[in-house]
Structures are given as structure tokens and as C-alpha cells.
Amino acid sequence: MKLVIHGKNIEITDAIREYVHQKIEKAVNHFQNITNEVDVHLSVARNPRINPKQAAEVTIYANGNVIRAEESSENLYASIDLVADKIARQLRKYKERRHEKKTHAQTSIEGVVQQTVVTDLIGDRAPELPEEVVRTKYFAMPPMTVAEALEQLQLVGHDFYMFRNVETGEINVIYERNHGGYGVIQPRNGNGHTNGKNGKTAHANTNISEASHAHK
């Protein structure tokens, strides 16, 4: 298993490196057969408005899937402890889902909302954007079904997930709704309809704030 440690605004000392190896290797010990690579990103925020300041993020590449967890606190070692526990829980969920797939040929997904086309996502509210781009990430985006995207959403620990729809080839967003269930946001063409087979997109009451947090 390959384990890579990155640092931002922090020197990765031998003590930190040893602690990360100890905690993360213990967390993924029972899942090494499905784990290809582990990336650990440690950072300290210089912006005084960001609190807590010391963050630990773990990204695991497992058989073509991405499993991610992030935790922050006032102490870097505490953040590493928290994220190690969280990524272990994520891996257990992933392994359980793989087992369920093998025993159940058909998996039903409930709560994915695909109804009328949304004409206005934010209403009379002014959009709020970050003052600056502080990090850019690049991801492979293989085509997948909505059901597969929902699985990825649950694995990465975000409240939304962007994916390429296997049926249309277009970029879609699946997100967790504030009032329960999931919604799907799809692009529409000039005549107000989507190019998908269902011809539908996110729920009319979709609130853009529900899917406003970008991947970190």
C-alpha cells in the first residue's frame, strides 16, 4: 500500500510522519486488500478567521473508487486521530456495500429526486462566493449511473458529488437535501429540457445552498 503525506503551511517532521503512518496504517490495516493508495494532506490555516486551524484530510483510492475523510481541530495530532477513526468507518461502509452488491443483484436507490426543471435556484437571494480560489483539484470522471454516483457521494463525506452521467455523457451533480433524500442537478438545453432519458432534473424547491460547498 502506497502512503503519501503532503503538507501546507506546515513542515512534515519525522515525528509527524511517524504518527501519520502509525494511525493511518492501523485504520486501513483490515482493508489493505482493497486499498491501492492513501494520500494524507495536513494543513494549518493562516487566515485568523478560520477556526479550527489544523486540518487532516485522507483520500483513499480503492479499486477505482475514492474514499475521503477530513477533520479539523486546534491540535494537529488530534486531527490525525479524528480523521483516522473517520476513514476507518468509511472503509467499513464501503466494504459492507461491496458485500451487499455481491449478494443482491439488484440494488434499489430511494430518495433520488428527479422532477421538474428548476428555473431559479437561488430566488431573490444574492449568491455568496469565496473571495479567492485557495485550492484546485483534478479528478478523473469516468461515466457512471445515478446509483453509482450516490454511492460515491456517501463515500467522500461531502453533501454533493459531481459526476459524468453514463446515459447522457453530461456533468451532473447529486446532492443531499436538507429535508431528507437526494436530488440530482442536470444541465438543460435551449428549449428548457435536459438531454437525459428522463427529461427531468432537480426538485423545484432545490436550494442552491444545499450544494454550495465545493470539494476541498
C-alpha positions as protocol buffer text, in pm:
chain_id: "A"
residue {
  index: 1
  type: MET
  ca { x: 0 y: 0 z: 0 }
}
residue {
  index: 2
  type: LYS
  ca { x: 136 y: 340 z: -101 }
}
residue {
  index: 3
  type: LEU
  ca { x: 101 y: 618 z: 160 }
}
residue {
  index: 4
  type: VAL
  ca { x: 187 y: 976 z: 59 }
}
residue {
  index: 5
  type: ILE
  ca { x: 191 y: 1271 z: 301 }
}
residue {
  index: 6
  type: HIS
  ca { x: 155 y: 1632 z: 185 }
}
residue {
  index: 7
  type: GLY
  ca { x: 180 y: 1947 z: 394 }
}
residue {
  index: 8
  type: LYS
  ca { x: 53 y: 2302 z: 353 }
}
residue {
  index: 9
  type: ASN
  ca { x: 190 y: 2580 z: 576 }
}
residue {
  index: 10
  type: ILE
  ca { x: 349 y: 2308 z: 789 }
}
residue {
  index: 11
  type: GLU
  ca { x: 678 y: 2117 z: 794 }
}
residue {
  index: 12
  type: ILE
  ca { x: 628 y: 1740 z: 787 }
}
residue {
  index: 13
  type: THR
  ca { x: 872 y: 1640 z: 1059 }
}
residue {
  index: 14
  type: ASP
  ca { x: 984 y: 1283 z: 1125 }
}
residue {
  index: 15
  type: ALA
  ca { x: 762 y: 1277 z: 1435 }
}
residue {
  index: 16
  type: ILE
  ca { x: 455 y: 1383 z: 1237 }
}
residue {
  index: 17
  type: ARG
  ca { x: 534 y: 1139 z: 956 }
}
residue {
  index: 18
  type: GLU
  ca { x: 573 y: 851 z: 1202 }
}
residue {
  index: 19
  type: TYR
  ca { x: 247 y: 941 z: 1379 }
}
residue {
  index: 20
  type: VAL
  ca { x: 56 y: 955 z: 1049 }
}
residue {
  index: 21
  type: HIS
  ca { x: 193 y: 617 z: 941 }
}
residue {
  index: 22
  type: GLN
  ca { x: 105 y: 465 z: 1277 }
}
residue {
  index: 23
  type: LYS
  ca { x: -253 y: 594 z: 1286 }
}
residue {
  index: 24
  type: ILE
  ca { x: -348 y: 563 z: 919 }
}
residue {
  index: 25
  type: GLU
  ca { x: -192 y: 220 z: 868 }
}
residue {
  index: 26
  type: LYS
  ca { x: -382 y: 97 z: 1174 }
}
residue {
  index: 27
  type: ALA
  ca { x: -705 y: 243 z: 1036 }
}
residue {
  index: 28
  type: VAL
  ca { x: -669 y: 71 z: 697 }
}
residue {
  index: 29
  type: ASN
  ca { x: -499 y: -244 z: 822 }
}
residue {
  index: 30
  type: HIS
  ca { x: -803 y: -468 z: 768 }
}
residue {
  index: 31
  type: PHE
  ca { x: -874 y: -318 z: 426 }
}
residue {
  index: 32
  type: GLN
  ca { x: -533 y: -337 z: 256 }
}
residue {
  index: 33
  type: ASN
  ca { x: -667 y: -589 z: 4 }
}
residue {
  index: 34
  type: ILE
  ca { x: -893 y: -318 z: -142 }
}
residue {
  index: 35
  type: THR
  ca { x: -667 y: -17 z: -81 }
}
residue {
  index: 36
  type: ASN
  ca { x: -434 y: 91 z: -362 }
}
residue {
  index: 37
  type: GLU
  ca { x: -308 y: 428 z: -241 }
}
residue {
  index: 38
  type: VAL
  ca { x: -356 y: 660 z: 58 }
}
residue {
  index: 39
  type: ASP
  ca { x: -295 y: 1035 z: 34 }
}
residue {
  index: 40
  type: VAL
  ca { x: -274 y: 1236 z: 355 }
}
residue {
  index: 41
  type: HIS
  ca { x: -291 y: 1615 z: 339 }
}
residue {
  index: 42
  type: LEU
  ca { x: -204 y: 1812 z: 655 }
}
residue {
  index: 43
  type: SER
  ca { x: -258 y: 2186 z: 668 }
}
residue {
  index: 44
  type: VAL
  ca { x: -251 y: 2482 z: 903 }
}
residue {
  index: 45
  type: ALA
  ca { x: -472 y: 2779 z: 818 }
}
residue {
  index: 46
  type: ARG
  ca { x: -302 y: 3118 z: 830 }
}
residue {
  index: 47
  type: ASN
  ca { x: -629 y: 3306 z: 798 }
}
residue {
  index: 48
  type: PRO
  ca { x: -729 y: 3411 z: 1154 }
}
residue {
  index: 49
  type: ARG
  ca { x: -1098 y: 3379 z: 1059 }
}
residue {
  index: 50
  type: ILE
  ca { x: -1061 y: 3005 z: 1001 }
}
residue {
  index: 51
  type: ASN
  ca { x: -1119 y: 2804 z: 1315 }
}
residue {
  index: 52
  type: PRO
  ca { x: -1022 y: 2532 z: 1398 }
}
residue {
  index: 53
  type: LYS
  ca { x: -697 y: 2583 z: 1216 }
}
residue {
  index: 54
  type: GLN
  ca { x: -521 y: 2245 z: 1191 }
}
residue {
  index: 55
  type: ALA
  ca { x: -672 y: 2001 z: 942 }
}
residue {
  index: 56
  type: ALA
  ca { x: -602 y: 1645 z: 835 }
}
residue {
  index: 57
  type: GLU
  ca { x: -751 y: 1505 z: 515 }
}
residue {
  index: 58
  type: VAL
  ca { x: -722 y: 1144 z: 399 }
}
residue {
  index: 59
  type: THR
  ca { x: -807 y: 1026 z: 48 }
}
residue {
  index: 60
  type: ILE
  ca { x: -803 y: 653 z: -29 }
}
residue {
  index: 61
  type: TYR
  ca { x: -810 y: 508 z: -378 }
}
residue {
  index: 62
  type: ALA
  ca { x: -974 y: 167 z: -356 }
}
residue {
  index: 63
  type: ASN
  ca { x: -1040 y: -37 z: -670 }
}
residue {
  index: 64
  type: GLY
  ca { x: -1128 y: 267 z: -877 }
}
residue {
  index: 65
  type: ASN
  ca { x: -1332 y: 434 z: -601 }
}
residue {
  index: 66
  type: VAL
  ca { x: -1238 y: 735 z: -391 }
}
residue {
  index: 67
  type: ILE
  ca { x: -1300 y: 733 z: -15 }
}
residue {
  index: 68
  type: ARG
  ca { x: -1234 y: 1057 z: 166 }
}
residue {
  index: 69
  type: ALA
  ca { x: -1246 y: 1197 z: 519 }
}
residue {
  index: 70
  type: GLU
  ca { x: -1141 y: 1527 z: 674 }
}
residue {
  index: 71
  type: GLU
  ca { x: -1124 y: 1656 z: 1031 }
}
residue {
  index: 72
  type: SER
  ca { x: -1005 y: 1980 z: 1191 }
}
residue {
  index: 73
  type: SER
  ca { x: -915 y: 2083 z: 1544 }
}
residue {
  index: 74
  type: GLU
  ca { x: -679 y: 2311 z: 1734 }
}
residue {
  index: 75
  type: ASN
  ca { x: -420 y: 2032 z: 1753 }
}
residue {
  index: 76
  type: LEU
  ca { x: -274 y: 1854 z: 1452 }
}
residue {
  index: 77
  type: TYR
  ca { x: -228 y: 1522 z: 1631 }
}
residue {
  index: 78
  type: ALA
  ca { x: -589 y: 1532 z: 1748 }
}
residue {
  index: 79
  type: SER
  ca { x: -698 y: 1600 z: 1389 }
}
residue {
  index: 80
  type: ILE
  ca { x: -498 y: 1297 z: 1272 }
}
residue {
  index: 81
  type: ASP
  ca { x: -667 y: 1081 z: 1538 }
}
residue {
  index: 82
  type: LEU
  ca { x: -1012 y: 1202 z: 1435 }
}
residue {
  index: 83
  type: VAL
  ca { x: -958 y: 1152 z: 1063 }
}
residue {
  index: 84
  type: ALA
  ca { x: -809 y: 805 z: 1116 }
}
residue {
  index: 85
  type: ASP
  ca { x: -1124 y: 697 z: 1304 }
}
residue {
  index: 86
  type: LYS
  ca { x: -1346 y: 853 z: 1038 }
}
residue {
  index: 87
  type: ILE
  ca { x: -1169 y: 692 z: 742 }
}
residue {
  index: 88
  type: ALA
  ca { x: -1187 y: 353 z: 914 }
}
residue {
  index: 89
  type: ARG
  ca { x: -1566 y: 393 z: 941 }
}
residue {
  index: 90
  type: GLN
  ca { x: -1585 y: 496 z: 575 }
}
residue {
  index: 91
  type: LEU
  ca { x: -1387 y: 189 z: 471 }
}
residue {
  index: 92
  type: ARG
  ca { x: -1615 y: -39 z: 672 }
}
residue {
  index: 93
  type: LYS
  ca { x: -1917 y: 111 z: 498 }
}
residue {
  index: 94
  type: TYR
  ca { x: -1752 y: 65 z: 160 }
}
residue {
  index: 95
  type: LYS
  ca { x: -1668 y: -299 z: 228 }
}
residue {
  index: 96
  type: GLU
  ca { x: -2021 y: -366 z: 353 }
}
residue {
  index: 97
  type: ARG
  ca { x: -2168 y: -216 z: 35 }
}
residue {
  index: 98
  type: ARG
  ca { x: -1941 y: -433 z: -180 }
}
residue {
  index: 99
  type: HIS
  ca { x: -2061 y: -738 z: 9 }
}
residue {
  index: 100
  type: GLU
  ca { x: -2425 y: -634 z: -34 }
}
residue {
  index: 101
  type: LYS
  ca { x: -2370 y: -591 z: -409 }
}
residue {
  index: 102
  type: LYS
  ca { x: -2240 y: -942 z: -437 }
}
residue {
  index: 103
  type: THR
  ca { x: -2536 y: -1089 z: -252 }
}
residue {
  index: 104
  type: HIS
  ca { x: -2804 y: -872 z: -412 }
}
residue {
  index: 105
  type: ALA
  ca { x: -2803 y: -848 z: -790 }
}
residue {
  index: 106
  type: GLN
  ca { x: -3039 y: -552 z: -789 }
}
residue {
  index: 107
  type: THR
  ca { x: -2981 y: -251 z: -564 }
}
residue {
  index: 108
  type: SER
  ca { x: -3267 y: -7 z: -525 }
}
residue {
  index: 109
  type: ILE
  ca { x: -3197 y: 360 z: -461 }
}
residue {
  index: 110
  type: GLU
  ca { x: -3470 y: 552 z: -282 }
}
residue {
  index: 111
  type: GLY
  ca { x: -3492 y: 923 z: -234 }
}
residue {
  index: 112
  type: VAL
  ca { x: -3325 y: 1039 z: -555 }
}
residue {
  index: 113
  type: VAL
  ca { x: -3537 y: 1331 z: -666 }
}
residue {
  index: 114
  type: GLN
  ca { x: -3564 y: 1399 z: -1038 }
}
residue {
  index: 115
  type: GLN
  ca { x: -3867 y: 1610 z: -1111 }
}
residue {
  index: 116
  type: THR
  ca { x: -3941 y: 1937 z: -1287 }
}
residue {
  index: 117
  type: VAL
  ca { x: -3675 y: 2164 z: -1437 }
}
residue {
  index: 118
  type: VAL
  ca { x: -3558 y: 2432 z: -1198 }
}
residue {
  index: 119
  type: THR
  ca { x: -3588 y: 2782 z: -1340 }
}
residue {
  index: 120
  type: ASP
  ca { x: -3435 y: 2970 z: -1047 }
}
residue {
  index: 121
  type: LEU
  ca { x: -3220 y: 2804 z: -783 }
}
residue {
  index: 122
  type: ILE
  ca { x: -3149 y: 3098 z: -554 }
}
residue {
  index: 123
  type: GLY
  ca { x: -3467 y: 3310 z: -573 }
}
residue {
  index: 124
  type: ASP
  ca { x: -3414 y: 3665 z: -452 }
}
residue {
  index: 125
  type: ARG
  ca { x: -3102 y: 3583 z: -253 }
}
residue {
  index: 126
  type: ALA
  ca { x: -2764 y: 3712 z: -364 }
}
residue {
  index: 127
  type: PRO
  ca { x: -2509 y: 3437 z: -438 }
}
residue {
  index: 128
  type: GLU
  ca { x: -2217 y: 3426 z: -196 }
}
residue {
  index: 129
  type: LEU
  ca { x: -1884 y: 3311 z: -340 }
}
residue {
  index: 130
  type: PRO
  ca { x: -1543 y: 3273 z: -176 }
}
residue {
  index: 131
  type: GLU
  ca { x: -1314 y: 3574 z: -208 }
}
residue {
  index: 132
  type: GLU
  ca { x: -1043 y: 3368 z: -375 }
}
residue {
  index: 133
  type: VAL
  ca { x: -968 y: 3020 z: -503 }
}
residue {
  index: 134
  type: VAL
  ca { x: -747 y: 2861 z: -238 }
}
residue {
  index: 135
  type: ARG
  ca { x: -713 y: 2513 z: -382 }
}
residue {
  index: 136
  type: THR
  ca { x: -763 y: 2339 z: -716 }
}
residue {
  index: 137
  type: LYS
  ca { x: -814 y: 1965 z: -759 }
}
residue {
  index: 138
  type: TYR
  ca { x: -833 y: 1747 z: -1068 }
}
residue {
  index: 139
  type: PHE
  ca { x: -1024 y: 1420 z: -1074 }
}
residue {
  index: 140
  type: ALA
  ca { x: -1084 y: 1152 z: -1332 }
}
residue {
  index: 141
  type: MET
  ca { x: -1455 y: 1147 z: -1413 }
}
residue {
  index: 142
  type: PRO
  ca { x: -1550 y: 809 z: -1560 }
}
residue {
  index: 143
  type: PRO
  ca { x: -1915 y: 778 z: -1668 }
}
residue {
  index: 144
  type: MET
  ca { x: -2144 y: 631 z: -1402 }
}
residue {
  index: 145
  type: THR
  ca { x: -2510 y: 582 z: -1320 }
}
residue {
  index: 146
  type: VAL
  ca { x: -2700 y: 789 z: -1064 }
}
residue {
  index: 147
  type: ALA
  ca { x: -2693 y: 490 z: -829 }
}
residue {
  index: 148
  type: GLU
  ca { x: -2314 y: 467 z: -856 }
}
residue {
  index: 149
  type: ALA
  ca { x: -2283 y: 844 z: -802 }
}
residue {
  index: 150
  type: LEU
  ca { x: -2493 y: 812 z: -487 }
}
residue {
  index: 151
  type: GLU
  ca { x: -2250 y: 552 z: -357 }
}
residue {
  index: 152
  type: GLN
  ca { x: -1959 y: 786 z: -426 }
}
residue {
  index: 153
  type: LEU
  ca { x: -2140 y: 1073 z: -251 }
}
residue {
  index: 154
  type: GLN
  ca { x: -2173 y: 862 z: 62 }
}
residue {
  index: 155
  type: LEU
  ca { x: -1807 y: 761 z: 48 }
}
residue {
  index: 156
  type: VAL
  ca { x: -1642 y: 1102 z: 2 }
}
residue {
  index: 157
  type: GLY
  ca { x: -1818 y: 1260 z: 301 }
}
residue {
  index: 158
  type: HIS
  ca { x: -1947 y: 1568 z: 116 }
}
residue {
  index: 159
  type: ASP
  ca { x: -2307 y: 1683 z: 77 }
}
residue {
  index: 160
  type: PHE
  ca { x: -2275 y: 1680 z: -303 }
}
residue {
  index: 161
  type: TYR
  ca { x: -2092 y: 1486 z: -572 }
}
residue {
  index: 162
  type: MET
  ca { x: -2023 y: 1582 z: -935 }
}
residue {
  index: 163
  type: PHE
  ca { x: -2017 y: 1304 z: -1194 }
}
residue {
  index: 164
  type: ARG
  ca { x: -2048 y: 1227 z: -1565 }
}
residue {
  index: 165
  type: ASN
  ca { x: -2385 y: 1066 z: -1636 }
}
residue {
  index: 166
  type: VAL
  ca { x: -2335 y: 743 z: -1829 }
}
residue {
  index: 167
  type: GLU
  ca { x: -2669 y: 787 z: -2012 }
}
residue {
  index: 168
  type: THR
  ca { x: -2613 y: 1140 z: -2140 }
}
residue {
  index: 169
  type: GLY
  ca { x: -2237 y: 1199 z: -2117 }
}
residue {
  index: 170
  type: GLU
  ca { x: -2313 y: 1525 z: -1935 }
}
residue {
  index: 171
  type: ILE
  ca { x: -2188 y: 1651 z: -1600 }
}
residue {
  index: 172
  type: ASN
  ca { x: -2450 y: 1608 z: -1324 }
}
residue {
  index: 173
  type: VAL
  ca { x: -2449 y: 1684 z: -951 }
}
residue {
  index: 174
  type: ILE
  ca { x: -2613 y: 1460 z: -693 }
}
residue {
  index: 175
  type: TYR
  ca { x: -2663 y: 1621 z: -353 }
}
residue {
  index: 176
  type: GLU
  ca { x: -2810 y: 1558 z: -10 }
}
residue {
  index: 177
  type: ARG
  ca { x: -3125 y: 1760 z: 51 }
}
residue {
  index: 178
  type: ASN
  ca { x: -3172 y: 1948 z: 377 }
}
residue {
  index: 179
  type: HIS
  ca { x: -3511 y: 1786 z: 434 }
}
residue {
  index: 180
  type: GLY
  ca { x: -3401 y: 1432 z: 354 }
}
residue {
  index: 181
  type: GLY
  ca { x: -3336 y: 1228 z: 42 }
}
residue {
  index: 182
  type: TYR
  ca { x: -3119 y: 1320 z: -255 }
}
residue {
  index: 183
  type: GLY
  ca { x: -3154 y: 1544 z: -557 }
}
residue {
  index: 184
  type: VAL
  ca { x: -2989 y: 1547 z: -898 }
}
residue {
  index: 185
  type: ILE
  ca { x: -2897 y: 1865 z: -1086 }
}
residue {
  index: 186
  type: GLN
  ca { x: -2870 y: 1823 z: -1464 }
}
residue {
  index: 187
  type: PRO
  ca { x: -2789 y: 2074 z: -1740 }
}
residue {
  index: 188
  type: ARG
  ca { x: -3070 y: 2176 z: -1973 }
}
residue {
  index: 189
  type: ASN
  ca { x: -3050 y: 2277 z: -2337 }
}
residue {
  index: 190
  type: GLY
  ca { x: -3200 y: 2583 z: -2503 }
}
residue {
  index: 191
  type: ASN
  ca { x: -3560 y: 2459 z: -2506 }
}
residue {
  index: 192
  type: GLY
  ca { x: -3572 y: 2417 z: -2131 }
}
residue {
  index: 193
  type: HIS
  ca { x: -3535 y: 2038 z: -2129 }
}
residue {
  index: 194
  type: THR
  ca { x: -3249 y: 1815 z: -2027 }
}
residue {
  index: 195
  type: ASN
  ca { x: -3082 y: 1577 z: -2266 }
}
residue {
  index: 196
  type: GLY
  ca { x: -3132 y: 1279 z: -2033 }
}
residue {
  index: 197
  type: LYS
  ca { x: -3377 y: 994 z: -2086 }
}
residue {
  index: 198
  type: ASN
  ca { x: -3595 y: 1113 z: -1804 }
}
residue {
  index: 199
  type: GLY
  ca { x: -3601 y: 1471 z: -1926 }
}
residue {
  index: 200
  type: LYS
  ca { x: -3605 y: 1581 z: -1565 }
}
residue {
  index: 201
  type: THR
  ca { x: -3374 y: 1749 z: -1322 }
}
residue {
  index: 202
  type: ALA
  ca { x: -3362 y: 1862 z: -962 }
}
residue {
  index: 203
  type: HIS
  ca { x: -3669 y: 1931 z: -748 }
}
residue {
  index: 204
  type: ALA
  ca { x: -3835 y: 2269 z: -790 }
}
residue {
  index: 205
  type: ASN
  ca { x: -3772 y: 2355 z: -429 }
}
residue {
  index: 206
  type: THR
  ca { x: -3399 y: 2292 z: -462 }
}
residue {
  index: 207
  type: ASN
  ca { x: -3195 y: 2538 z: -260 }
}
residue {
  index: 208
  type: ILE
  ca { x: -2855 y: 2613 z: -411 }
}
residue {
  index: 209
  type: SER
  ca { x: -2708 y: 2641 z: -65 }
}
residue {
  index: 210
  type: GLU
  ca { x: -2763 y: 2267 z: -27 }
}
residue {
  index: 211
  type: ALA
  ca { x: -2496 y: 2205 z: -288 }
}
residue {
  index: 212
  type: SER
  ca { x: -2278 y: 2510 z: -239 }
}
residue {
  index: 213
  type: HIS
  ca { x: -1976 y: 2356 z: -68 }
}
residue {
  index: 214
  type: ALA
  ca { x: -1701 y: 2279 z: -315 }
}
residue {
  index: 215
  type: HIS
  ca { x: -1462 y: 1985 z: -284 }
}
residue {
  index: 216
  type: LYS
  ca { x: -1183 y: 2086 z: -62 }
}
